[in-house]
């Protein structure tokens, strides 16, 4: 005891200093005090506590202000509990709190609910309370018509969302919402969040709160007739063993018992045995003990010794805390030891239940960006709570990726027709994972900012229907020209092309040299059959396509002797056609394919010109890229990137090659469709390929498909024209019947041919086989009603019947004999993406033993 006393005397000075500081900074920084239902814009200082309350209007958009009935009001009731906000609209309504001190801090959050029969129903509701996506508690008034829910929570995000969720048992409401920053040492060491069950101030009838408690914990009085109250007029300081900073006002009262043979106990029932409780008990000696007096006791929980013997320090707080679980009821008992002349003493108790919160939220930077976009534009959308989480409540117009289990990322934002005005918000630059941004049909003005071009993942940008200042940033146009971005904006002027900035597209307008190829179907058929055996792989080498870009930047015109050396003197033939021969070649480490025109082929020469012009000007990852060309008198050749896996037809129709899986077929279809989408909708003027077919879809080493052979392609000569008249060209079986009868060429002719390719992908049959056109064959089987029998038997049933059905429907729509009834390539791409997604879902849902990948379904054997 003497040791304690001398220790105490030197501590008291230090404590006195600390207290002085505490009282000097009794400010409310780190506090957010919201009086829900108060008139927007108002604030007041609460007379009882001195706390500054603001209206909830700045923290939520939804809800209706209400007042409790006068009968339930009283002088004792906190002012902020007399009004409330109720939420009859929507199942989930969220307050957004953004404390200045940000994440990584421990906060106490208190939500207060006083029913007061505000709705005259006399029937309080029951609803769920969430912290972000984590269930915090169910608000239930069966014990009392006024409930407080409080949680101590270490945040991992700058945003705290408090959500009220309607569970069909009445309209959620809230009276007050309070956030308090705690000192970092308080309640530390707990990874879990602590939901308050009980916080009591013993030995008094007085409730203690701010400013006595600097952290505004509410210490409710608990009076018991069985115990004796003790009180001291002195100050009780925080001792060395306590970090919880219990106010002196709370510690200066305590309970004890009169009868020395008796003991103090405190008991409670668990809501369920799995609940983990954290109990904090606070002890201080507040009586002046005489020389011959001792107070010493042991503490037991459910009869098991927990602590002791303890002798509380004189006017100094000690904290004892522990977690308890695995029982349906608990009794804390304090028994004096034999030597003790005084009964046990107890000053205050806190009891918490542990909550494991996953704190799964939107990435902070994305959240900050989208919240400020929201405040810039105030879009006419209900945007509240966490932008991405939970997935079912993602903000309208937003799509998120959930690959990272902790942080969801925003990958698309659609603010089309949202009544936006002003300039493009700079905060968009912070949505670094965004892939698709649609700002079309608003009243946006100003210059289109350059930063849009630095969003690495942005693939779709729709700016149509605004009033932007011209010109567009060069960086953005360049990206669009490289095929890295599908940029949509109305034609600004004839000079400022969104795509195809120079060369063929413009030339085709003025340059009448590029005339339509007129050929009989027979001749074309011969040439194209020959083409289809192009690029047959003799060797499979490691291909490095990445460096092709650097080759492209140099002059693409090669001399004949350069071509000779590239092809190692035309050593390896990889294909042959009516117009000439295709050779394997290498430029540095890059493999290439070199198509040399035969000198006698006049028609081939026109195709050569058309193709070089076109490929020099269009760049897309699903279009074979031009490495260069050679045009030396009669020696003409085109150098392309090398496509290691040849053409699609080889894989589909040659039963000796490896079978393309269903998924690969969908992906190849999508790749090819994206190339056509780019030509039809990304290029101005649009380009019609005119010879879409399996043998013109080439596959690289990763089976990524690229559209090839642009010899027949035509750009529309005049803007605004919906079609051009040309001689008929194309391949039998793929040829649009409407085009061949009317001679009118539109993009829809490509859609038709693409539909035939889709049918080939589905069936594994050639466009024309056994004298039968593929569509007639498909229709005959559909009439029999056996869709499964249409699917390529080589797949041996390894496909998802639903996506097969979707794909078949799409293919049949594409080959509609009336061109206006066919979908556009935009729609085709959307449908194929959906197919691919559905396929992935299907694929993920079943165990996949075929490729040995790990099954997600537990083995039940
Ligand atoms: C505490 O004391 C009471 C009364 O003497 C006794 O009934 C009880 O068993 C004691 N508890 C423990 C855990 O020793
Ligand atoms: C009780 O008192 C005796 C005699 O003063 C002492 O020897 C003993 O250690 C004390 N027991 C406890 C638990 O303090
Ligand atoms: C954006 O939404 C509009 C209408 O809600 C829709 O027409 C448009 O296709 C969407 N944009 C994107 C890129 O999905
Ligand atoms: C982007 O985020 C950073 C912090 O991550 C911030 O400093 C910057 O102001 C934000 N930029 C914009 C334009 O909002
Ligand atoms: C866009 O701006 C024009 C002219 O300022 C105005 O007439 C029009 O109503 C605005 N549209 C919207 C949707 O705000």
PDB file of C-alpha atoms in Angstrom, residues 377-568:
ATOM      1  CA  UNK A 377     -23.488  18.185 -61.399  1.00  0.00           C
ATOM      2  CA  UNK A 378     -26.254  17.216 -58.966  1.00  0.00           C
ATOM      3  CA  UNK A 379     -27.469  14.651 -61.526  1.00  0.00           C
ATOM      4  CA  UNK A 380     -31.136  13.808 -61.416  1.00  0.00           C
ATOM      5  CA  UNK A 381     -30.448  10.440 -59.949  1.00  0.00           C
ATOM      6  CA  UNK A 382     -30.817   8.955 -56.523  1.00  0.00           C
ATOM      7  CA  UNK A 383     -27.176   8.651 -55.618  1.00  0.00           C
ATOM      8  CA  UNK A 384     -26.620   7.832 -51.954  1.00  0.00           C
ATOM      9  CA  UNK A 385     -24.656   5.525 -49.732  1.00  0.00           C
ATOM     10  CA  UNK A 386     -21.561   3.788 -50.935  1.00  0.00           C
ATOM     11  CA  UNK A 387     -21.329   4.163 -54.738  1.00  0.00           C
ATOM     12  CA  UNK A 388     -20.582   0.485 -55.459  1.00  0.00           C
ATOM     13  CA  UNK A 389     -21.329  -1.518 -52.317  1.00  0.00           C
ATOM     14  CA  UNK A 390     -23.436  -3.491 -51.822  1.00  0.00           C
ATOM     15  CA  UNK A 391     -23.577  -4.532 -55.430  1.00  0.00           C
ATOM     16  CA  UNK A 392     -27.366  -4.522 -55.468  1.00  0.00           C
ATOM     17  CA  UNK A 393     -27.381  -0.835 -54.460  1.00  0.00           C
ATOM     18  CA  UNK A 394     -24.778   0.436 -56.906  1.00  0.00           C
ATOM     19  CA  UNK A 395     -25.556   3.994 -57.929  1.00  0.00           C
ATOM     20  CA  UNK A 396     -27.667   4.254 -61.064  1.00  0.00           C
ATOM     21  CA  UNK A 397     -25.392   4.812 -64.065  1.00  0.00           C
ATOM     22  CA  UNK A 398     -22.371   3.276 -62.365  1.00  0.00           C
ATOM     23  CA  UNK A 399     -20.751  -0.084 -62.913  1.00  0.00           C
ATOM     24  CA  UNK A 400     -18.091  -1.350 -60.599  1.00  0.00           C
ATOM     25  CA  UNK A 401     -15.544  -4.094 -60.518  1.00  0.00           C
ATOM     26  CA  UNK A 402     -15.364  -6.208 -57.404  1.00  0.00           C
ATOM     27  CA  UNK A 403     -12.158  -8.079 -58.056  1.00  0.00           C
ATOM     28  CA  UNK A 404     -10.452  -6.590 -55.052  1.00  0.00           C
ATOM     29  CA  UNK A 405     -12.354  -7.960 -52.069  1.00  0.00           C
ATOM     30  CA  UNK A 406     -11.832  -4.822 -50.009  1.00  0.00           C
ATOM     31  CA  UNK A 407     -12.141  -2.016 -52.510  1.00  0.00           C
ATOM     32  CA  UNK A 408     -14.677  -1.890 -55.289  1.00  0.00           C
ATOM     33  CA  UNK A 409     -13.617   0.200 -58.290  1.00  0.00           C
ATOM     34  CA  UNK A 410     -15.759   2.276 -60.598  1.00  0.00           C
ATOM     35  CA  UNK A 411     -15.359   1.069 -64.169  1.00  0.00           C
ATOM     36  CA  UNK A 412     -18.161   2.815 -65.968  1.00  0.00           C
ATOM     37  CA  UNK A 413     -20.165   5.978 -65.562  1.00  0.00           C
ATOM     38  CA  UNK A 414     -23.243   6.760 -67.606  1.00  0.00           C
ATOM     39  CA  UNK A 415     -24.525  10.314 -67.200  1.00  0.00           C
ATOM     40  CA  UNK A 416     -26.319  10.360 -70.515  1.00  0.00           C
ATOM     41  CA  UNK A 417     -29.322  12.744 -70.568  1.00  0.00           C
ATOM     42  CA  UNK A 418     -28.828  13.752 -66.937  1.00  0.00           C
ATOM     43  CA  UNK A 419     -29.302  17.482 -67.409  1.00  0.00           C
ATOM     44  CA  UNK A 420     -25.649  18.311 -66.738  1.00  0.00           C
ATOM     45  CA  UNK A 421     -24.267  21.700 -67.615  1.00  0.00           C
ATOM     46  CA  UNK A 422     -20.965  23.499 -67.229  1.00  0.00           C
ATOM     47  CA  UNK A 423     -17.639  21.976 -68.121  1.00  0.00           C
ATOM     48  CA  UNK A 424     -16.435  18.404 -67.876  1.00  0.00           C
ATOM     49  CA  UNK A 425     -15.628  17.863 -64.191  1.00  0.00           C
ATOM     50  CA  UNK A 426     -11.908  17.661 -63.433  1.00  0.00           C
ATOM     51  CA  UNK A 427     -12.583  15.011 -60.819  1.00  0.00           C
ATOM     52  CA  UNK A 428     -13.257  12.515 -63.580  1.00  0.00           C
ATOM     53  CA  UNK A 429      -9.464  12.310 -63.873  1.00  0.00           C
ATOM     54  CA  UNK A 430      -9.405  10.500 -60.539  1.00  0.00           C
ATOM     55  CA  UNK A 431     -11.646   7.664 -61.753  1.00  0.00           C
ATOM     56  CA  UNK A 432      -8.524   5.883 -62.870  1.00  0.00           C
ATOM     57  CA  UNK A 433     -10.091   2.500 -63.609  1.00  0.00           C
ATOM     58  CA  UNK A 434     -12.908   3.811 -65.745  1.00  0.00           C
ATOM     59  CA  UNK A 435     -13.503   1.962 -69.018  1.00  0.00           C
ATOM     60  CA  UNK A 436     -16.659   3.600 -70.281  1.00  0.00           C
ATOM     61  CA  UNK A 437     -17.838   7.174 -69.883  1.00  0.00           C
ATOM     62  CA  UNK A 438     -21.095   8.360 -71.378  1.00  0.00           C
ATOM     63  CA  UNK A 439     -21.768  12.101 -71.085  1.00  0.00           C
ATOM     64  CA  UNK A 440     -24.022  12.275 -74.128  1.00  0.00           C
ATOM     65  CA  UNK A 441     -27.080  14.533 -74.416  1.00  0.00           C
ATOM     66  CA  UNK A 442     -26.344  17.036 -71.711  1.00  0.00           C
ATOM     67  CA  UNK A 443     -25.670  20.734 -71.916  1.00  0.00           C
ATOM     68  CA  UNK A 444     -21.951  20.450 -71.279  1.00  0.00           C
ATOM     69  CA  UNK A 445     -19.771  23.235 -72.624  1.00  0.00           C
ATOM     70  CA  UNK A 446     -16.144  24.340 -72.692  1.00  0.00           C
ATOM     71  CA  UNK A 447     -13.180  22.465 -74.053  1.00  0.00           C
ATOM     72  CA  UNK A 448     -12.952  18.710 -73.829  1.00  0.00           C
ATOM     73  CA  UNK A 449     -10.098  18.199 -71.340  1.00  0.00           C
ATOM     74  CA  UNK A 450      -6.906  16.405 -72.316  1.00  0.00           C
ATOM     75  CA  UNK A 451      -6.910  14.241 -69.232  1.00  0.00           C
ATOM     76  CA  UNK A 452      -9.572  12.032 -70.789  1.00  0.00           C
ATOM     77  CA  UNK A 453      -6.835  10.703 -73.056  1.00  0.00           C
ATOM     78  CA  UNK A 454      -4.700   9.753 -70.046  1.00  0.00           C
ATOM     79  CA  UNK A 455      -7.323   7.490 -68.529  1.00  0.00           C
ATOM     80  CA  UNK A 456      -5.519   4.268 -69.345  1.00  0.00           C
ATOM     81  CA  UNK A 457      -8.513   1.984 -69.369  1.00  0.00           C
ATOM     82  CA  UNK A 458     -11.034   4.240 -71.071  1.00  0.00           C
ATOM     83  CA  UNK A 459     -12.356   2.444 -74.145  1.00  0.00           C
ATOM     84  CA  UNK A 460     -15.719   4.087 -74.727  1.00  0.00           C
ATOM     85  CA  UNK A 461     -16.279   7.820 -74.572  1.00  0.00           C
ATOM     86  CA  UNK A 462     -19.577   9.290 -75.675  1.00  0.00           C
ATOM     87  CA  UNK A 463     -19.684  13.090 -75.867  1.00  0.00           C
ATOM     88  CA  UNK A 464     -22.518  13.375 -78.390  1.00  0.00           C
ATOM     89  CA  UNK A 465     -25.205  16.001 -77.901  1.00  0.00           C
ATOM     90  CA  UNK A 466     -23.304  18.684 -75.966  1.00  0.00           C
ATOM     91  CA  UNK A 467     -21.883  22.081 -76.873  1.00  0.00           C
ATOM     92  CA  UNK A 468     -18.170  21.581 -76.555  1.00  0.00           C
ATOM     93  CA  UNK A 469     -15.699  24.096 -77.884  1.00  0.00           C
ATOM     94  CA  UNK A 470     -13.664  22.827 -80.811  1.00  0.00           C
ATOM     95  CA  UNK A 471     -11.195  21.411 -81.492  1.00  0.00           C
ATOM     96  CA  UNK A 472     -10.971  18.180 -79.538  1.00  0.00           C
ATOM     97  CA  UNK A 473      -7.593  17.540 -77.894  1.00  0.00           C
ATOM     98  CA  UNK A 474      -5.157  15.903 -80.296  1.00  0.00           C
ATOM     99  CA  UNK A 475      -4.289  13.243 -77.700  1.00  0.00           C
ATOM    100  CA  UNK A 476      -7.882  12.084 -77.648  1.00  0.00           C
ATOM    101  CA  UNK A 477      -8.174  11.971 -81.427  1.00  0.00           C
ATOM    102  CA  UNK A 478      -4.908  10.070 -81.657  1.00  0.00           C
ATOM    103  CA  UNK A 479      -6.134   7.490 -79.200  1.00  0.00           C
ATOM    104  CA  UNK A 480      -9.330   7.112 -81.148  1.00  0.00           C
ATOM    105  CA  UNK A 481      -7.410   6.764 -84.395  1.00  0.00           C
ATOM    106  CA  UNK A 482      -5.259   4.061 -82.889  1.00  0.00           C
ATOM    107  CA  UNK A 483      -8.417   2.141 -82.136  1.00  0.00           C
ATOM    108  CA  UNK A 484      -7.771   2.405 -78.404  1.00  0.00           C
ATOM    109  CA  UNK A 485     -10.887   4.433 -77.804  1.00  0.00           C
ATOM    110  CA  UNK A 486     -14.365   4.348 -79.265  1.00  0.00           C
ATOM    111  CA  UNK A 487     -15.079   8.052 -79.306  1.00  0.00           C
ATOM    112  CA  UNK A 488     -18.533   9.294 -80.188  1.00  0.00           C
ATOM    113  CA  UNK A 489     -19.222  12.914 -80.912  1.00  0.00           C
ATOM    114  CA  UNK A 490     -21.120  14.556 -83.721  1.00  0.00           C
ATOM    115  CA  UNK A 491     -19.103  15.502 -86.774  1.00  0.00           C
ATOM    116  CA  UNK A 492     -17.549  18.820 -85.837  1.00  0.00           C
ATOM    117  CA  UNK A 493     -16.343  19.784 -89.267  1.00  0.00           C
ATOM    118  CA  UNK A 494     -15.247  17.985 -92.378  1.00  0.00           C
ATOM    119  CA  UNK A 495     -11.649  18.696 -91.527  1.00  0.00           C
ATOM    120  CA  UNK A 496     -11.684  17.394 -88.022  1.00  0.00           C
ATOM    121  CA  UNK A 497     -12.225  13.713 -88.513  1.00  0.00           C
ATOM    122  CA  UNK A 498     -12.815  11.696 -85.454  1.00  0.00           C
ATOM    123  CA  UNK A 499     -11.372   8.644 -87.128  1.00  0.00           C
ATOM    124  CA  UNK A 500      -9.467   7.973 -90.288  1.00  0.00           C
ATOM    125  CA  UNK A 501      -7.929  11.437 -90.283  1.00  0.00           C
ATOM    126  CA  UNK A 502      -6.107  11.217 -93.589  1.00  0.00           C
ATOM    127  CA  UNK A 503      -5.753   8.963 -96.560  1.00  0.00           C
ATOM    128  CA  UNK A 504      -8.262   6.537 -97.837  1.00  0.00           C
ATOM    129  CA  UNK A 505     -11.357   7.873 -96.256  1.00  0.00           C
ATOM    130  CA  UNK A 506     -10.880  11.359 -97.544  1.00  0.00           C
ATOM    131  CA  UNK A 507      -9.323  10.177-100.724  1.00  0.00           C
ATOM    132  CA  UNK A 508     -12.190   7.913-101.460  1.00  0.00           C
ATOM    133  CA  UNK A 509     -14.308  11.020-101.401  1.00  0.00           C
ATOM    134  CA  UNK A 510     -12.285  12.917-103.998  1.00  0.00           C
ATOM    135  CA  UNK A 511     -10.112  10.340-105.559  1.00  0.00           C
ATOM    136  CA  UNK A 512     -12.079   8.539-108.217  1.00  0.00           C
ATOM    137  CA  UNK A 513      -9.177   6.218-108.969  1.00  0.00           C
ATOM    138  CA  UNK A 514     -10.439   3.782-106.427  1.00  0.00           C
ATOM    139  CA  UNK A 515     -13.316   2.455-108.456  1.00  0.00           C
ATOM    140  CA  UNK A 516     -15.594  -0.369-107.534  1.00  0.00           C
ATOM    141  CA  UNK A 517     -14.448  -3.801-108.411  1.00  0.00           C
ATOM    142  CA  UNK A 518     -16.800  -5.407-110.852  1.00  0.00           C
ATOM    143  CA  UNK A 519     -16.355  -9.074-111.020  1.00  0.00           C
ATOM    144  CA  UNK A 520     -18.432 -12.099-111.453  1.00  0.00           C
ATOM    145  CA  UNK A 521     -19.043 -14.153-108.461  1.00  0.00           C
ATOM    146  CA  UNK A 522     -17.141 -16.995-110.042  1.00  0.00           C
ATOM    147  CA  UNK A 523     -13.879 -15.122-110.362  1.00  0.00           C
ATOM    148  CA  UNK A 524     -14.132 -13.736-106.893  1.00  0.00           C
ATOM    149  CA  UNK A 525     -14.862 -17.172-105.586  1.00  0.00           C
ATOM    150  CA  UNK A 526     -11.676 -18.535-107.124  1.00  0.00           C
ATOM    151  CA  UNK A 527      -9.563 -15.772-105.642  1.00  0.00           C
ATOM    152  CA  UNK A 528     -11.109 -16.082-102.267  1.00  0.00           C
ATOM    153  CA  UNK A 529     -10.875 -19.796-102.017  1.00  0.00           C
ATOM    154  CA  UNK A 530      -7.199 -19.387-102.693  1.00  0.00           C
ATOM    155  CA  UNK A 531      -7.035 -16.701-100.044  1.00  0.00           C
ATOM    156  CA  UNK A 532      -8.518 -19.019 -97.522  1.00  0.00           C
ATOM    157  CA  UNK A 533      -5.471 -21.214 -97.570  1.00  0.00           C
ATOM    158  CA  UNK A 534      -3.252 -18.280 -96.741  1.00  0.00           C
ATOM    159  CA  UNK A 535      -1.165 -18.075 -93.656  1.00  0.00           C
ATOM    160  CA  UNK A 536      -0.931 -21.764 -93.164  1.00  0.00           C
ATOM    161  CA  UNK A 537       1.551 -22.162 -90.423  1.00  0.00           C
ATOM    162  CA  UNK A 538       4.626 -24.126 -91.196  1.00  0.00           C
ATOM    163  CA  UNK A 539       6.365 -23.256 -88.014  1.00  0.00           C
ATOM    164  CA  UNK A 540       5.226 -21.849 -84.752  1.00  0.00           C
ATOM    165  CA  UNK A 541       7.703 -19.407 -83.419  1.00  0.00           C
ATOM    166  CA  UNK A 542       7.570 -17.080 -80.529  1.00  0.00           C
ATOM    167  CA  UNK A 543       5.998 -13.912 -81.852  1.00  0.00           C
ATOM    168  CA  UNK A 544       6.707 -10.512 -80.484  1.00  0.00           C
ATOM    169  CA  UNK A 545       4.045  -8.231 -81.740  1.00  0.00           C
ATOM    170  CA  UNK A 546       4.672  -5.533 -79.219  1.00  0.00           C
ATOM    171  CA  UNK A 547       7.494  -4.052 -81.223  1.00  0.00           C
ATOM    172  CA  UNK A 548       5.414  -3.594 -84.319  1.00  0.00           C
ATOM    173  CA  UNK A 549       4.455  -0.173 -83.141  1.00  0.00           C
ATOM    174  CA  UNK A 550       7.988   1.042 -83.423  1.00  0.00           C
ATOM    175  CA  UNK A 551       8.214  -0.341 -86.908  1.00  0.00           C
ATOM    176  CA  UNK A 552       5.058   1.497 -87.820  1.00  0.00           C
ATOM    177  CA  UNK A 553       6.539   4.804 -86.941  1.00  0.00           C
ATOM    178  CA  UNK A 554       9.219   4.590 -89.605  1.00  0.00           C
ATOM    179  CA  UNK A 555       8.534   5.001 -93.236  1.00  0.00           C
ATOM    180  CA  UNK A 556       6.437   2.035 -94.190  1.00  0.00           C
ATOM    181  CA  UNK A 557       7.580   1.905 -97.740  1.00  0.00           C
ATOM    182  CA  UNK A 558      10.047  -0.893 -98.295  1.00  0.00           C
ATOM    183  CA  UNK A 559      12.282  -1.464-101.317  1.00  0.00           C
ATOM    184  CA  UNK A 560      12.098  -4.731-103.153  1.00  0.00           C
ATOM    185  CA  UNK A 561      15.542  -5.732-101.937  1.00  0.00           C
ATOM    186  CA  UNK A 562      14.456  -5.050 -98.355  1.00  0.00           C
ATOM    187  CA  UNK A 563      11.452  -7.288 -98.932  1.00  0.00           C
ATOM    188  CA  UNK A 564      13.736  -9.938-100.346  1.00  0.00           C
ATOM    189  CA  UNK A 565      15.832  -9.878 -97.226  1.00  0.00           C
ATOM    190  CA  UNK A 566      12.777  -9.786 -94.952  1.00  0.00           C
ATOM    191  CA  UNK A 567      11.478 -12.968 -96.592  1.00  0.00           C
ATOM    192  CA  UNK A 568      14.911 -14.568 -96.762  1.00  0.00           C
TER     193      UNK A 568
END
